[in-house]
Amino acid sequence: MSAGSQIACPEVRQQAVDEEEHKADTCAVIVAGGVGSRFGDARGKQFVELCGLPLASWSVLAFDRAPSVGHIVIVCPAGRADETRRLVLMPLTLTTPVSFAFGGQTRQESVMNGLSALPEGFELVAIHDGARPLVSVETIEQCLEAVREDATLDGAICACRCTDTLKLVEGSDIVATPDRSFYWCAQTPQSFRIPAIVAAHRAAARDDYVGTDDASLIERLGGRVRCVESPRDNIKVTLPEDLAVAEASMRQRLASEGCGL
């Protein structure tokens, strides 16, 4: 698709955020470097079309429109920066500078590569899965503001409260039913003070520790991370059936908020 191609309803209208209250103190790292083996598409799920654009393009659009974000680093598959630029970026009109880093063998390595590519001059980093296309500008800004307003925090993550009944299971036998009021489902973006998350990733690499998300690397060093409640529709597209759910939500959003390049 060329930069001049016409796309039906390709971008969400920018949400109302008071830009005067924010400065561009944040660099976004959008992780789109996986091969999507569980999704089952040889191209990689970040290139799969969602409402007229590659999946990863929607995340780029949201961070481009977030007033706090002054630079975007896209972590793409090794050797595929030109392809990512052509497919993900060329259909868009962006105002935020974009650079690239290559993905590693694991998501954690990919994030570390993205952190190593951060330009100077930023205080915060927002790490986001490129496979979460429904993230909103408001969600991004709320997560960043939580870190900004509390100097004792090392980071904040988007999350939603668990509504399902949880079971602790050994083998296939139920051992306990924990109180779900203590449990939240982690999402992205996850926002951190840059020195804290860089130190946490370096410590994890040194100790051969693999966490389930970036916040867990801060937690193991005793750092403070806060949950910021975010919309439940900020889903991650992992399996083909997730794409249908994301498309239905995106079409509803486009119809209600307006769109068009």
Coordinates of N, CA and C in Angstrom, one line a residue, residues 36-183:
G36 N 4.8 -14.2 15.9 CA 3.4 -14.5 15.9 C 3.1 -16.0 15.7
S37 N 3.9 -16.9 16.3 CA 3.8 -18.3 16.0 C 2.4 -18.8 16.5
R38 N 1.9 -18.3 17.6 CA 0.6 -18.7 18.1 C -0.6 -18.2 17.2
F39 N -0.3 -17.1 16.6 CA -1.3 -16.5 15.7 C -1.4 -17.3 14.4
G40 N -0.3 -17.8 13.9 CA -0.3 -18.7 12.7 C -0.3 -18.0 11.4
D41 N 0.3 -16.8 11.4 CA 0.5 -16.0 10.1 C 2.0 -15.8 9.9
A42 N 2.5 -16.3 8.7 CA 3.9 -16.3 8.5 C 4.4 -14.8 8.4
R43 N 3.6 -13.9 8.1 CA 4.0 -12.5 8.0 C 4.4 -11.9 9.4
G44 N 3.8 -12.5 10.4 CA 3.8 -11.9 11.7 C 2.6 -11.1 12.0
K45 N 1.9 -11.3 13.2 CA 0.6 -10.7 13.4 C 0.6 -9.2 13.3
Q46 N 1.8 -8.5 13.6 CA 1.9 -7.1 13.5 C 1.5 -6.5 12.2
F47 N 1.6 -7.4 11.1 CA 1.3 -6.9 9.8 C -0.1 -7.3 9.3
V48 N -0.8 -8.1 10.1 CA -2.1 -8.5 9.7 C -3.1 -7.3 9.7
E49 N -4.0 -7.3 8.7 CA -4.8 -6.1 8.6 C -5.9 -6.1 9.6
L50 N -6.1 -4.9 10.2 CA -7.3 -4.6 11.1 C -7.9 -3.3 10.6
C51 N -9.2 -3.4 10.1 CA -9.9 -2.2 9.7 C -9.1 -1.4 8.7
G52 N -8.4 -2.0 7.8 CA -7.7 -1.2 6.8 C -6.3 -0.9 7.0
L53 N -5.8 -1.2 8.2 CA -4.4 -0.9 8.5 C -3.7 -2.1 9.2
P54 N -2.4 -2.3 9.0 CA -1.7 -3.3 9.8 C -1.9 -3.1 11.3
L55 N -2.0 -4.2 12.0 CA -2.3 -4.2 13.4 C -1.4 -3.2 14.2
A56 N -0.1 -3.2 13.9 CA 0.8 -2.3 14.7 C 0.6 -0.9 14.4
S57 N 0.0 -0.5 13.2 CA -0.2 0.9 12.8 C -1.1 1.6 13.8
W58 N -2.1 0.9 14.4 CA -3.0 1.5 15.3 C -2.3 1.9 16.6
S59 N -1.4 1.1 17.1 CA -0.7 1.5 18.3 C 0.2 2.7 18.0
V60 N 0.8 2.7 16.8 CA 1.7 3.9 16.4 C 0.9 5.1 16.4
L61 N -0.3 5.0 15.8 CA -1.2 6.2 15.7 C -1.6 6.8 17.1
A62 N -1.9 5.9 18.0 CA -2.3 6.3 19.4 C -1.1 7.0 20.1
F63 N 0.1 6.5 20.0 CA 1.2 7.1 20.6 C 1.7 8.4 19.9
D64 N 1.5 8.5 18.6 CA 1.8 9.7 17.9 C 0.9 10.8 18.3
R65 N -0.4 10.5 18.7 CA -1.3 11.5 19.1 C -1.3 11.8 20.6
A66 N -0.5 11.1 21.4 CA -0.4 11.3 22.8 C 0.6 12.5 23.1
P67 N 0.1 13.6 23.7 CA 0.9 14.8 23.9 C 2.2 14.6 24.6
S68 N 2.2 13.6 25.5 CA 3.4 13.3 26.3 C 4.6 12.7 25.6
V69 N 4.3 12.1 24.4 CA 5.2 11.3 23.7 C 6.0 12.1 22.6
G70 N 7.3 12.1 22.8 CA 8.1 12.9 21.9 C 8.9 12.1 20.9
H71 N 8.9 10.8 21.0 CA 9.7 9.9 20.1 C 9.1 8.5 20.2
I72 N 9.1 7.8 19.2 CA 8.6 6.4 19.1 C 9.7 5.5 18.6
V73 N 10.0 4.4 19.4 CA 10.9 3.4 18.9 C 10.1 2.2 18.6
I74 N 10.1 1.7 17.4 CA 9.4 0.5 17.0 C 10.5 -0.7 17.0
V75 N 10.2 -1.7 17.8 CA 11.0 -2.9 17.8 C 10.4 -3.9 16.8
C76 N 11.1 -4.1 15.7 CA 10.6 -4.9 14.6 C 11.5 -6.1 14.4
P77 N 11.0 -7.1 13.7 CA 11.8 -8.3 13.4 C 13.2 -8.0 12.8
A78 N 14.2 -8.7 13.2 CA 15.5 -8.4 12.7 C 15.6 -8.4 11.2
G79 N 16.1 -7.4 10.6 CA 16.3 -7.2 9.2 C 15.0 -6.8 8.5
R80 N 14.0 -6.4 9.2 CA 12.7 -6.0 8.5 C 12.3 -4.6 8.8
A81 N 13.3 -3.7 9.1 CA 12.9 -2.3 9.3 C 12.3 -1.7 8.1
D82 N 12.9 -1.9 6.9 CA 12.3 -1.3 5.7 C 10.9 -1.8 5.4
E83 N 10.7 -3.1 5.6 CA 9.4 -3.6 5.4 C 8.4 -3.0 6.4
T84 N 8.8 -2.9 7.7 CA 8.0 -2.3 8.7 C 7.6 -0.9 8.4
R85 N 8.6 -0.1 8.0 CA 8.4 1.3 7.6 C 7.4 1.4 6.4
R86 N 7.5 0.5 5.5 CA 6.7 0.6 4.3 C 5.2 0.2 4.6
L87 N 5.1 -0.9 5.4 CA 3.7 -1.4 5.7 C 3.0 -0.7 6.8
V88 N 3.8 -0.4 7.9 CA 3.2 0.1 9.1 C 3.1 1.6 9.1
L89 N 4.2 2.3 8.6 CA 4.3 3.7 8.7 C 3.8 4.5 7.5
M90 N 4.1 4.0 6.3 CA 3.8 4.8 5.1 C 2.3 5.1 4.9
P91 N 1.4 4.3 5.4 CA 0.0 4.6 5.2 C -0.5 5.7 6.2
L92 N 0.4 6.1 7.1 CA 0.0 7.1 8.2 C 0.6 8.5 8.0
T93 N 0.0 9.4 8.6 CA 0.5 10.8 8.7 C 0.9 11.0 10.1
L94 N 2.2 11.1 10.4 CA 2.6 11.2 11.8 C 3.4 12.5 12.0
T95 N 3.3 13.0 13.3 CA 4.1 14.2 13.6 C 5.2 13.8 14.6
T96 N 5.3 12.6 15.1 CA 6.3 12.2 16.1 C 7.4 11.5 15.4
P97 N 8.7 11.8 15.7 CA 9.8 11.1 15.1 C 9.8 9.6 15.5
V98 N 10.1 8.7 14.5 CA 10.1 7.3 14.7 C 11.5 6.7 14.3
S99 N 12.0 5.8 15.2 CA 13.2 5.1 14.9 C 13.0 3.6 15.1
F100 N 13.9 2.8 14.8 CA 13.7 1.3 14.9 C 14.8 0.6 15.7
A101 N 14.4 -0.5 16.3 CA 15.4 -1.4 16.9 C 14.9 -2.8 16.5
F102 N 15.8 -3.8 16.6 CA 15.5 -5.1 16.2 C 15.1 -6.0 17.4
G103 N 14.2 -6.9 17.2 CA 13.7 -7.8 18.2 C 14.8 -8.8 18.6
G104 N 14.7 -9.4 19.8 CA 15.6 -10.4 20.2 C 14.9 -11.8 20.2
Q105 N 15.5 -12.8 20.9 CA 14.9 -14.1 20.9 C 13.7 -14.2 21.7
T106 N 13.5 -13.3 22.7 CA 12.4 -13.3 23.6 C 11.8 -11.8 23.6
R107 N 10.6 -11.7 24.2 CA 10.1 -10.3 24.3 C 10.9 -9.5 25.2
Q108 N 11.5 -10.1 26.3 CA 12.3 -9.3 27.2 C 13.5 -8.8 26.5
E109 N 14.2 -9.6 25.7 CA 15.3 -9.1 24.9 C 14.9 -8.1 23.9
S110 N 13.7 -8.2 23.3 CA 13.3 -7.2 22.4 C 13.1 -5.8 23.1
V111 N 12.5 -5.9 24.3 CA 12.3 -4.6 25.1 C 13.7 -4.0 25.4
M112 N 14.6 -4.8 25.8 CA 15.9 -4.3 26.2 C 16.6 -3.7 25.0
N113 N 16.4 -4.3 23.8 CA 16.9 -3.7 22.6 C 16.3 -2.3 22.3
G114 N 15.0 -2.2 22.6 CA 14.3 -1.0 22.4 C 14.8 0.1 23.4
L115 N 15.0 -0.3 24.6 CA 15.5 0.6 25.6 C 16.9 1.1 25.3
S116 N 17.7 0.2 24.7 CA 19.1 0.6 24.3 C 19.1 1.6 23.2
A117 N 17.9 1.7 22.4 CA 17.8 2.6 21.3 C 17.1 3.9 21.7
L118 N 16.8 4.1 23.0 CA 16.2 5.4 23.4 C 17.1 6.6 23.1
P119 N 16.5 7.6 22.5 CA 17.3 8.9 22.4 C 17.4 9.6 23.7
E120 N 18.3 10.5 23.9 CA 18.5 11.2 25.1 C 17.5 12.3 25.2
G121 N 17.3 12.7 26.5 CA 16.4 13.9 26.7 C 15.0 13.5 27.2
F122 N 14.7 12.2 27.5 CA 13.4 11.8 28.0 C 13.5 11.3 29.4
E123 N 12.5 11.5 30.2 CA 12.5 11.0 31.6 C 11.8 9.7 31.7
L124 N 10.7 9.5 30.9 CA 9.9 8.3 31.0 C 9.9 7.5 29.7
V125 N 9.6 6.2 29.9 CA 9.4 5.4 28.7 C 8.1 4.6 28.9
A126 N 7.3 4.5 27.8 CA 6.0 3.8 27.8 C 6.2 2.6 26.9
I127 N 6.2 1.4 27.5 CA 6.5 0.2 26.7 C 5.1 -0.5 26.4
H128 N 4.9 -0.7 25.1 CA 3.6 -1.2 24.6 C 3.7 -2.3 23.7
D129 N 2.8 -3.3 23.8 CA 2.7 -4.4 22.8 C 2.1 -3.9 21.5
G130 N 2.7 -4.0 20.4 CA 2.2 -3.6 19.1 C 0.9 -4.4 18.8
A131 N 0.7 -5.5 19.5 CA -0.5 -6.3 19.3 C -1.7 -5.9 20.1
R132 N -1.6 -4.7 20.8 CA -2.8 -4.1 21.5 C -3.2 -2.9 20.7
P133 N -4.0 -3.1 19.6 CA -4.3 -2.0 18.8 C -5.4 -1.0 19.3
L134 N -6.1 -1.4 20.4 CA -7.2 -0.6 20.8 C -6.8 0.4 21.9
V135 N -5.5 0.5 22.2 CA -5.1 1.5 23.2 C -5.5 2.9 22.8
S136 N -5.9 3.7 23.8 CA -6.4 5.0 23.5 C -5.4 6.1 24.0
V137 N -5.5 7.3 23.5 CA -4.6 8.4 24.0 C -4.9 8.6 25.5
E138 N -6.1 8.6 25.9 CA -6.4 8.8 27.3 C -5.8 7.8 28.2
T139 N -5.8 6.5 27.8 CA -5.2 5.5 28.6 C -3.7 5.7 28.7
I140 N -3.0 6.0 27.6 CA -1.6 6.3 27.6 C -1.3 7.4 28.6
E141 N -2.0 8.5 28.5 CA -1.7 9.7 29.3 C -2.0 9.4 30.8
Q142 N -3.0 8.7 31.1 CA -3.3 8.4 32.5 C -2.2 7.5 33.1
C143 N -1.7 6.6 32.4 CA -0.6 5.7 32.9 C 0.6 6.6 33.1
L144 N 1.0 7.5 32.2 CA 2.1 8.3 32.4 C 2.0 9.3 33.6
E145 N 0.8 9.8 33.7 CA 0.5 10.8 34.7 C 0.6 10.2 36.1
A146 N 0.3 8.9 36.3 CA 0.4 8.2 37.5 C 1.9 8.2 38.0
V147 N 2.8 8.0 37.1 CA 4.2 8.0 37.4 C 4.7 9.4 37.7
R148 N 4.2 10.4 36.9 CA 4.7 11.7 37.0 C 4.3 12.4 38.4
E149 N 3.1 12.0 38.8 CA 2.6 12.7 40.0 C 3.0 12.1 41.3
D150 N 3.7 11.0 41.3 CA 4.2 10.3 42.6 C 5.7 10.0 42.4
A151 N 6.5 10.8 43.1 CA 8.0 10.6 42.9 C 8.5 9.3 43.5
T152 N 7.6 8.6 44.4 CA 8.1 7.4 45.0 C 7.8 6.2 44.1
L153 N 7.1 6.4 43.0 CA 6.9 5.3 42.0 C 8.0 5.1 41.0
D154 N 8.3 3.9 40.7 CA 9.2 3.6 39.6 C 8.5 3.4 38.3
G155 N 7.2 3.1 38.4 CA 6.4 2.9 37.2 C 4.9 2.7 37.5
A156 N 4.2 2.6 36.4 CA 2.7 2.3 36.5 C 2.3 1.5 35.3
I157 N 1.4 0.6 35.5 CA 1.0 -0.2 34.4 C -0.5 -0.1 34.2
C158 N -1.0 -0.2 32.9 CA -2.4 -0.3 32.7 C -2.9 -1.7 33.0
A159 N -4.0 -1.8 33.6 CA -4.6 -3.1 34.1 C -6.1 -3.0 34.3
C160 N -6.7 -4.1 34.3 CA -8.1 -4.1 34.6 C -8.4 -5.2 35.7
R161 N -9.4 -4.9 36.5 CA -9.7 -5.8 37.6 C -10.2 -7.2 37.1
C162 N -9.8 -8.2 37.8 CA -10.2 -9.6 37.4 C -11.7 -9.8 37.8
T163 N -12.5 -10.2 36.8 CA -13.9 -10.4 37.1 C -14.3 -11.9 37.1
D164 N -13.4 -12.8 36.6 CA -13.6 -14.2 36.6 C -13.3 -14.8 38.0
T165 N -13.9 -15.9 38.3 CA -13.5 -16.7 39.5 C -12.2 -17.4 39.2
L166 N -11.3 -17.3 40.1 CA -10.0 -17.9 39.9 C -9.8 -19.2 40.7
K167 N -9.1 -20.1 40.1 CA -8.9 -21.4 40.8 C -7.4 -21.7 40.8
L168 N -6.9 -22.0 41.9 CA -5.5 -22.5 42.1 C -5.5 -24.0 41.8
V169 N -4.8 -24.5 40.8 CA -4.9 -25.9 40.4 C -3.6 -26.6 40.4
E170 N -3.5 -27.8 40.9 CA -2.3 -28.7 40.7 C -2.7 -29.9 39.9
G171 N -2.0 -30.0 38.8 CA -2.5 -31.0 37.8 C -3.8 -30.6 37.2
S172 N -4.9 -31.3 37.6 CA -6.2 -30.8 37.2 C -7.1 -30.7 38.4
D173 N -6.6 -30.8 39.6 CA -7.4 -30.7 40.8 C -7.3 -29.3 41.4
I174 N -8.5 -28.8 41.8 CA -8.5 -27.5 42.4 C -8.0 -27.5 43.8
V175 N -7.1 -26.6 44.1 CA -6.5 -26.6 45.5 C -7.1 -25.5 46.3
A176 N -7.5 -24.3 45.7 CA -8.0 -23.2 46.4 C -8.7 -22.3 45.4
T177 N -9.6 -21.4 46.0 CA -10.3 -20.4 45.2 C -9.9 -19.0 45.8
P178 N -8.9 -18.4 45.2 CA -8.4 -17.1 45.8 C -9.4 -16.0 45.7
D179 N -9.3 -15.0 46.6 CA -10.2 -13.9 46.5 C -9.8 -13.0 45.3
R180 N -10.7 -12.9 44.3 CA -10.3 -12.2 43.1 C -10.2 -10.7 43.2
S181 N -10.6 -10.2 44.4 CA -10.5 -8.7 44.6 C -9.1 -8.3 44.6
F182 N -8.2 -9.2 44.9 CA -6.7 -8.9 45.0 C -6.1 -8.9 43.6
Y183 N -6.8 -9.4 42.6 CA -6.1 -9.7 41.3 C -6.5 -8.8 40.2

